[in-house]
XYZ file of C-alpha atoms in Angstrom:
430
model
C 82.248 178.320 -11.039
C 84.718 177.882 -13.629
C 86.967 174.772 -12.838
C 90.732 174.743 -12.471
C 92.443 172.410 -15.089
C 95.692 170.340 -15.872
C 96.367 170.243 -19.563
C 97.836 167.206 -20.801
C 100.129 167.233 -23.662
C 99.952 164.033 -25.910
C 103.447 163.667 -26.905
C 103.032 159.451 -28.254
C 101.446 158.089 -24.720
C 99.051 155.636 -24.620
C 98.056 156.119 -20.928
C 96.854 159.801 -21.532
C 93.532 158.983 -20.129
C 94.822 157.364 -16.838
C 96.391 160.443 -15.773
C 93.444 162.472 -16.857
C 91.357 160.418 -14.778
C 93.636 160.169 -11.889
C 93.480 164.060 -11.855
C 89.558 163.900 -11.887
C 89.349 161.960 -9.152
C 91.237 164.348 -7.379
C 88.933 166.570 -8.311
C 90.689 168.858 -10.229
C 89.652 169.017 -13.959
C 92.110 167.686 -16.528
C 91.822 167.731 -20.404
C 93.864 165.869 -23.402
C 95.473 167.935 -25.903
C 97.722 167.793 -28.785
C 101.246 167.617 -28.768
C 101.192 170.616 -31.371
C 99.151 172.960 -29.453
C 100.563 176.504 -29.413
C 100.443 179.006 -27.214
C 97.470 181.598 -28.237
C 95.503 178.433 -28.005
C 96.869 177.234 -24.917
C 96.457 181.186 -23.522
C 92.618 180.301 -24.614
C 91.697 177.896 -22.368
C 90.770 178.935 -18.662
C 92.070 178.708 -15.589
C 94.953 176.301 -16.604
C 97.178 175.906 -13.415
C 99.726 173.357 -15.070
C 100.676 171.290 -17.752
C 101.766 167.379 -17.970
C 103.570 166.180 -20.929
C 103.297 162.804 -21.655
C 105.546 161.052 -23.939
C 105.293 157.356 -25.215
C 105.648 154.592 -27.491
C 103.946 156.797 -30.098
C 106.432 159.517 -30.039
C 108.119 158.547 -33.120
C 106.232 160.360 -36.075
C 107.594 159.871 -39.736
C 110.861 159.408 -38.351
C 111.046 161.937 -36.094
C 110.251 162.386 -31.807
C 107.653 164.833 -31.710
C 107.712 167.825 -29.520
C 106.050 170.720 -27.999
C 106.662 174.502 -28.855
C 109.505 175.507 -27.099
C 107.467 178.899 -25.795
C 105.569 176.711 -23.717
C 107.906 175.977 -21.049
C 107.965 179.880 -20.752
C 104.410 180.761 -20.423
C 104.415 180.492 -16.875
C 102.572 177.125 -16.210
C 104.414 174.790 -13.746
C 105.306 171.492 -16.498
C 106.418 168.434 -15.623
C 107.381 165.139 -18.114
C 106.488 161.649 -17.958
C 108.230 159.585 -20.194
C 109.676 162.627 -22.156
C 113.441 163.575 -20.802
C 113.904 167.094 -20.804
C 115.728 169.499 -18.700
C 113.302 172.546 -18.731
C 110.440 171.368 -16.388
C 110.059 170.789 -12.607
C 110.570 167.050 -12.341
C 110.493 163.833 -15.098
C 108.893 161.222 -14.793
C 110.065 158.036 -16.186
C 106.879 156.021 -15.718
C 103.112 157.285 -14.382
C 103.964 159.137 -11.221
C 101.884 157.299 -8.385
C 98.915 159.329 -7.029
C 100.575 161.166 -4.145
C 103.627 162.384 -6.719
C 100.566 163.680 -9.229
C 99.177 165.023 -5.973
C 102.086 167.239 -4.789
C 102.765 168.512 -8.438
C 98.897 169.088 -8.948
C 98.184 170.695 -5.450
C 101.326 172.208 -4.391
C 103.290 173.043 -7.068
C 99.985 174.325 -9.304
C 98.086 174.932 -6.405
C 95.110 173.958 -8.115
C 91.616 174.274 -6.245
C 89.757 170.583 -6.280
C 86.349 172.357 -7.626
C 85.448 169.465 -10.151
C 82.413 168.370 -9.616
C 79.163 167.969 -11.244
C 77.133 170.591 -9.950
C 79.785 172.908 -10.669
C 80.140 171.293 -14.243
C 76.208 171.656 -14.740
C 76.299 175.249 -13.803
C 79.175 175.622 -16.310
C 77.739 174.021 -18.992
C 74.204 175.447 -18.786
C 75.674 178.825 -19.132
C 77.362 178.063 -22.280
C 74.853 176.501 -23.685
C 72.651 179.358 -23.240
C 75.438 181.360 -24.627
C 75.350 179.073 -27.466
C 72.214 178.608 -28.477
C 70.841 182.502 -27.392
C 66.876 182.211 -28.220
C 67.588 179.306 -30.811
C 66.108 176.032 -30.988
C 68.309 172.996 -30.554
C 66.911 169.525 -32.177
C 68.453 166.333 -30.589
C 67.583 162.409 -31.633
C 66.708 161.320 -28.168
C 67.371 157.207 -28.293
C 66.498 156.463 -24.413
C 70.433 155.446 -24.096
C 72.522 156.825 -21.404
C 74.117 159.800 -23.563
C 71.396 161.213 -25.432
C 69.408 160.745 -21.850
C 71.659 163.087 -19.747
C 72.016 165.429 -22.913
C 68.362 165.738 -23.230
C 68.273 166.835 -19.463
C 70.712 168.802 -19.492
C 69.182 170.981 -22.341
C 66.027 170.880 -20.995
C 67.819 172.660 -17.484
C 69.199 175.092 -19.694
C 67.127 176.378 -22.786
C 63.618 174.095 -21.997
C 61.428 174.032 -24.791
C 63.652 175.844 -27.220
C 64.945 171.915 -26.821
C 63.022 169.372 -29.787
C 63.639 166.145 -28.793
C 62.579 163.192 -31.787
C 62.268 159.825 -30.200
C 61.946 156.984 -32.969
C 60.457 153.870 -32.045
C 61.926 151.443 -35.002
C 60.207 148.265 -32.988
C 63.506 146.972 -31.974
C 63.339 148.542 -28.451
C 63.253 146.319 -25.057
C 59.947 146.007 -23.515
C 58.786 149.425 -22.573
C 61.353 151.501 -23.364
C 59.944 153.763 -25.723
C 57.028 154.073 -22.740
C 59.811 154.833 -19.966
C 61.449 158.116 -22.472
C 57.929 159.066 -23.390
C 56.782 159.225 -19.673
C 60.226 160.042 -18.027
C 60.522 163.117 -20.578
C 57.389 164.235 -21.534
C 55.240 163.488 -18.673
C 57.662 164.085 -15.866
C 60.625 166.824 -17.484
C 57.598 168.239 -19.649
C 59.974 167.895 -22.945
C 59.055 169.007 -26.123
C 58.885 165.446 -27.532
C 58.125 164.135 -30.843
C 57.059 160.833 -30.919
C 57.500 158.580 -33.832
C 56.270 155.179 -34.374
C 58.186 153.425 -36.946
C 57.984 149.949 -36.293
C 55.673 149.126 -39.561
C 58.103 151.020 -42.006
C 61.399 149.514 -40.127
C 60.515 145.556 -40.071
C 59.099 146.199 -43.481
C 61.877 147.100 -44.644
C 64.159 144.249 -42.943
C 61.319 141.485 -43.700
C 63.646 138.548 -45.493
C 66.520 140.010 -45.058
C 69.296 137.669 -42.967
C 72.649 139.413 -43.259
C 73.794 140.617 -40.137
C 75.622 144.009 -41.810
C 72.842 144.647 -44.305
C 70.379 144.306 -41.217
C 72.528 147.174 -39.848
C 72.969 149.150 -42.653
C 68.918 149.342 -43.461
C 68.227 150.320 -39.394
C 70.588 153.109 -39.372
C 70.129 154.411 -42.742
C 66.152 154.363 -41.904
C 66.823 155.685 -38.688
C 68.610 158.832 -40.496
C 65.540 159.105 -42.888
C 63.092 159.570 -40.317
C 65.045 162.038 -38.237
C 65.653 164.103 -41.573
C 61.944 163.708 -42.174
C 61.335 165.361 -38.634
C 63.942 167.811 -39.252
C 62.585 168.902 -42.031
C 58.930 169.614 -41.076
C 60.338 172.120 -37.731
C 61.319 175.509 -38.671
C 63.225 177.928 -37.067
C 66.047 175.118 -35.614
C 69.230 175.897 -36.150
C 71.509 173.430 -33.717
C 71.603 169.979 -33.270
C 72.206 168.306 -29.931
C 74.444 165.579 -29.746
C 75.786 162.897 -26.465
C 79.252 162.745 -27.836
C 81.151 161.760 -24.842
C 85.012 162.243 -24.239
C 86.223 159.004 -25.377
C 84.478 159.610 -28.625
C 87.091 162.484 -29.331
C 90.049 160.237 -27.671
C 89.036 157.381 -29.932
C 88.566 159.293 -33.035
C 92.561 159.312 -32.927
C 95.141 162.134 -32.164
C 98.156 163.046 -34.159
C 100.251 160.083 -32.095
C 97.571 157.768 -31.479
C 95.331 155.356 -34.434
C 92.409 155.645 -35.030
C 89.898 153.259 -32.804
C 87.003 154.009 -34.609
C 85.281 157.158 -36.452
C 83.350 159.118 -33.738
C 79.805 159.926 -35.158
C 76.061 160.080 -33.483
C 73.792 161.239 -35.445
C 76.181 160.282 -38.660
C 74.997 160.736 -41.809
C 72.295 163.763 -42.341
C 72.293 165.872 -45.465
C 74.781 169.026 -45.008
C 71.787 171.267 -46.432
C 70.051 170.852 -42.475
C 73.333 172.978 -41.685
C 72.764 172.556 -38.149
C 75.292 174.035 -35.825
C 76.737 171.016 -32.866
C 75.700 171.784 -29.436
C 77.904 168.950 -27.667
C 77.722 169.597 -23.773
C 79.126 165.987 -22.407
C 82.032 166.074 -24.968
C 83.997 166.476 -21.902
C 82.724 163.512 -20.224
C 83.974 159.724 -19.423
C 81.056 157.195 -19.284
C 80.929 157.200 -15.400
C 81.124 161.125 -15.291
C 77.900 161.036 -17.555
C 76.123 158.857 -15.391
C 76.895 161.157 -12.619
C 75.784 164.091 -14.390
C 72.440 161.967 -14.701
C 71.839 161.597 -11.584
C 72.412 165.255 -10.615
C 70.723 166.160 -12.903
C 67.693 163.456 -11.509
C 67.067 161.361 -14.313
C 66.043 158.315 -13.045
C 68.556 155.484 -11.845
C 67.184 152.791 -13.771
C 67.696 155.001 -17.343
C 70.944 156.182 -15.610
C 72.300 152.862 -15.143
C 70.794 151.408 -18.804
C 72.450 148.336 -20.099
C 74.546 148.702 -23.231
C 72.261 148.529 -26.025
C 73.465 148.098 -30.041
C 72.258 150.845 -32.063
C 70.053 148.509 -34.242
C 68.565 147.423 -30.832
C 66.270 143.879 -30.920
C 67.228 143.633 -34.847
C 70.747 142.053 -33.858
C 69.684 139.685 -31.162
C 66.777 138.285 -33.405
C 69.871 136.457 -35.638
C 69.164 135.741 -39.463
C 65.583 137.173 -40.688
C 63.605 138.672 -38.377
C 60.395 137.368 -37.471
C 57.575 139.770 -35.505
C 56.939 135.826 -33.261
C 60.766 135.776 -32.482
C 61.200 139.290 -31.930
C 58.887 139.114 -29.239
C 60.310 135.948 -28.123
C 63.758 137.739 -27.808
C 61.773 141.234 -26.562
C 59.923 138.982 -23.459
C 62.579 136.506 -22.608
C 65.036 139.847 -22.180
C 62.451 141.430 -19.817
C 62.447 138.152 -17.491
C 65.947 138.028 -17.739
C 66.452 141.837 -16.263
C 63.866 141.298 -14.209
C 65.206 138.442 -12.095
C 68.720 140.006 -12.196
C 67.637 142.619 -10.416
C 66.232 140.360 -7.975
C 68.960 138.331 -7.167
C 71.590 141.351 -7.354
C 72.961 140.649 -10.321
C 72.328 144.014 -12.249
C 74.432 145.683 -10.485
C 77.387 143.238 -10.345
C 77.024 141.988 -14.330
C 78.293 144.140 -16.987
C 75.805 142.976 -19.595
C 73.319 140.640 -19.904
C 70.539 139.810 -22.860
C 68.525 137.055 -24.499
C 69.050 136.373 -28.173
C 66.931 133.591 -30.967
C 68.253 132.047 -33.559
C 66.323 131.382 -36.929
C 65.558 128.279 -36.185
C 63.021 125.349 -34.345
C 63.581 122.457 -32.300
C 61.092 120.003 -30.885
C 59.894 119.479 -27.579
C 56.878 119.102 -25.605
C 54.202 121.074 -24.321
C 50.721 120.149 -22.858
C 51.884 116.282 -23.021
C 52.195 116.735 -27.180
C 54.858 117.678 -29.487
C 55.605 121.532 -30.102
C 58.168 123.047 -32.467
C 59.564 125.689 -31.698
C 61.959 128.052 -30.649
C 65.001 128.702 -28.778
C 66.425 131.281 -26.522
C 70.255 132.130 -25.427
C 70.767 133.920 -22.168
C 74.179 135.777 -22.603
C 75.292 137.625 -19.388
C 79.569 138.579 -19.305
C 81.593 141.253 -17.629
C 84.341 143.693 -19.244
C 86.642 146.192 -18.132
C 86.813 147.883 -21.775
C 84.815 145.180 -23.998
C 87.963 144.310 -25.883
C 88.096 141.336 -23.688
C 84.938 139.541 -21.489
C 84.345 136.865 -19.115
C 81.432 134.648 -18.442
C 79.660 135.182 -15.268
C 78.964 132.336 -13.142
C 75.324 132.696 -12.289
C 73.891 131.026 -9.285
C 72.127 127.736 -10.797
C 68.989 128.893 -8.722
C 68.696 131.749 -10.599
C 69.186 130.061 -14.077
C 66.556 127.835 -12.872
C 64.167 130.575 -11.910
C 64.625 132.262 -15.122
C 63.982 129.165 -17.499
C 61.339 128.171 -15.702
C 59.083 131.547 -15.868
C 60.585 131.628 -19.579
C 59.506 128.732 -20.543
C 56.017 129.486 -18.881
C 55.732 133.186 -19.765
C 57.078 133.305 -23.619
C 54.400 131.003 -25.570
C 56.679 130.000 -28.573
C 60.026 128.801 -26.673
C 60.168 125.395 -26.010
C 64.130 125.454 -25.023
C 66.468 127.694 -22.931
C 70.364 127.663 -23.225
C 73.090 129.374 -21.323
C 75.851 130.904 -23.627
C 79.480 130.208 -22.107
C 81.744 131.959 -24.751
C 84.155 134.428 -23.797
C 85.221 137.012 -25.794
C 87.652 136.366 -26.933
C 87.008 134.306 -29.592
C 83.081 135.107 -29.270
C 82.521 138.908 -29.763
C 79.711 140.368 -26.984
C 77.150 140.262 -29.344
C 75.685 137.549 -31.943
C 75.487 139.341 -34.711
């Protein structure tokens, strides 16, 4: 069932993806789009019952207020302006319209059907990507995160084992997470899964090296050489699968908005793959995705994975990596989730993780002297991780987990509790 939609017009807001999201929870689709969009593209899109413009603080553009093209306000769409005095809609706005305003305007005015949902958005997308893709194959880089979890199973639904998934173990993963993809996808969705163990040819190359950003740049620049190196041995693939979600493309920047950062996934492979993007969750906020999980029956506990760096382990073992404190950081992490779930805390914490420094202190094992390392529990919560606060675990808890730390992980002699918040501490160490 194709959904009905409210276009939003970006005409300098900065709030574009409140109302977007106000209008999904109403469940009526809703979409972001240029201020500049004209109308054989707007004609384009289906089932469009309305149209919001939404002016801002960004509307001044070299000099100049932007605005839309005057044959839109004739094409038959009910319009209405927040922010953005005109004369030639229904009603203006001149702050966000509460929700039973957006309501009336959405409902009764555009009389809009609330069919936005995600079995109705699976069924959509599974027929385009079909469409697509035809009797192709599609190649995807399937990490184990969230996105490249709910893509996978979504191309599985749709195309099966035209679908090549490459999962690369670089030996910076948490404990058993390679495992979980390799038996969630292969054993229980019956993927076509390539498994790669890198973890030799990844800490070989880091061995000595300390910088935080060079650490970074030889994990992702690795990370594309191994894909490629898959790539290249497959024949016959000619799209590559990819979890960009919709706050990739909002982020990216508009024509009225900056830049927040470059959207990429699988940045950086040579143009001569010439793969053609098959991006089905580019519609997607975060919380829609894990939804679409879910229906889609991926497992809760891959669902609901913690934020995870894209170097993985190789940032929370700071300075040189060792293969001792890596699995220091790998086992004290495991503990750590494991007793959060216990207590409840999993669910209430936005993220939580255990990092080592590079370096030893004394202290005292088996009634003799030991040397040896240290581990930092950070847990904080975030609306949008531009900002984070500390959470106040229970001191029972922080007990429990020190003690079966200190017990379980043979080369810590000394557990501390991180109380930064960010800012001026960033979420991560490194």
């Amino acid at each position: 069932m194709k959904q009905d939609m409210i276009i939003i017009l970006d005409l300098g807001s900065t709030k574009n993806t409140v109302i977007a999201r106000q209008i999904r929870d109403m469940g009526v689709y809703s979409e972001i789009h240029p201020h500049d969009i004209t109308l054989e593209e707007l004609k384009s899109l289906e089932n469009v019952k309305g149209i919001v413009l939404n002016g801002g603080e960004n509307r001044i553009v070299d000099g100049a207020a932007v605005e839309i093209d005057p044959s839109l306000y004739d094409c038959g769409y009910p319009v209405i302006a927040i922010d953005h005095p005109t004369a030639k809609c229904e009603k203006t706005f001149s702050d966000l319209p509460d929700t039973d305003a957006l309501r009336e305007f959405v409902f009764d005015t555009c009389h809009a059907e609330a069919n936005w949902n995600m079995k109705n958005f699976i069924e959509d997308q599974v027929e385009l990507i079909r469409k697509q893709v035809g009797d192709k194959k599609v190649l995807l880089a399937l990490s184990g995160g969230v996105d490249s979890s709910v893509v996978a199973a979504m191309l599985i639904k749709a195309i099966g084992q035209q679908l090549v998934c490459v999962h690369v173990n670089h030996g910076l993963m948490r404990k058993n997470e390679s495992e979980s993809v390799v038996q969630v996808f292969k054993d229980q969705l019956h993927a076509n899964l390539i498994y790669v163990d890198a973890t030799e040819r990844f800490l070989g190359k880091l061995e000595g090296v300390a910088d935080p950003e060079k650490k970074r740049k030889i994990i992702g620049g690795e990370f594309i050489r191994v894909f490629e190196e898959e790539a290249r041995k497959l024949e016959g693939i000619d799209f590559l699968g990819q979890g960009t979600i919709y706050p990739d493309i909002i982020e990216s920047g508009t024509k009225t908005a900056k830049m927040v950062k470059s959207h990429h996934n699988v940045g950086g492979l040579p143009e001569d793959l010439n793969f053609e993007l098959v991006e089905p969750l580019k519609q997607l906020f975060k919380d829609e995705v894990r939804a679409c999980g879910l229906e889609l029956g991926l497992p809760s506990s891959m669902v609901y994975r913690q934020p995870f760096p894209g170097p993985g382990l190789g940032v929370r073992c700071l300075g040189a990596i060792t293969r001792d404190r890596l699995e220091a950081v790998r086992e004290s992490d495991a503990i750590l989730r494991e007793e959060f779930e216990k207590a409840g805390l999993d669910k209430k914490v936005w993220q939580y993780f255990t990092v080592s420094p590079d370096f030893k202190s004394v202290g005292v094992k088996n009634n003799a002297r030991c040397f040896d390392y240290m581990v930092i529990i950070r847990a904080i919560n975030t609306v949008d991780a531009m900002s984070a606060s500390i959470e106040r675990v229970d001191w029972d808890v922080l007990q429990r987990i020190t003690e079966r730390i200190l017990a379980e992980v043979g080369n810590v002699c000394r557990v501390c509790y991180d109380m930064s918040p960010k800012p001026p501490a960033t979420i991560e160490f490194e």
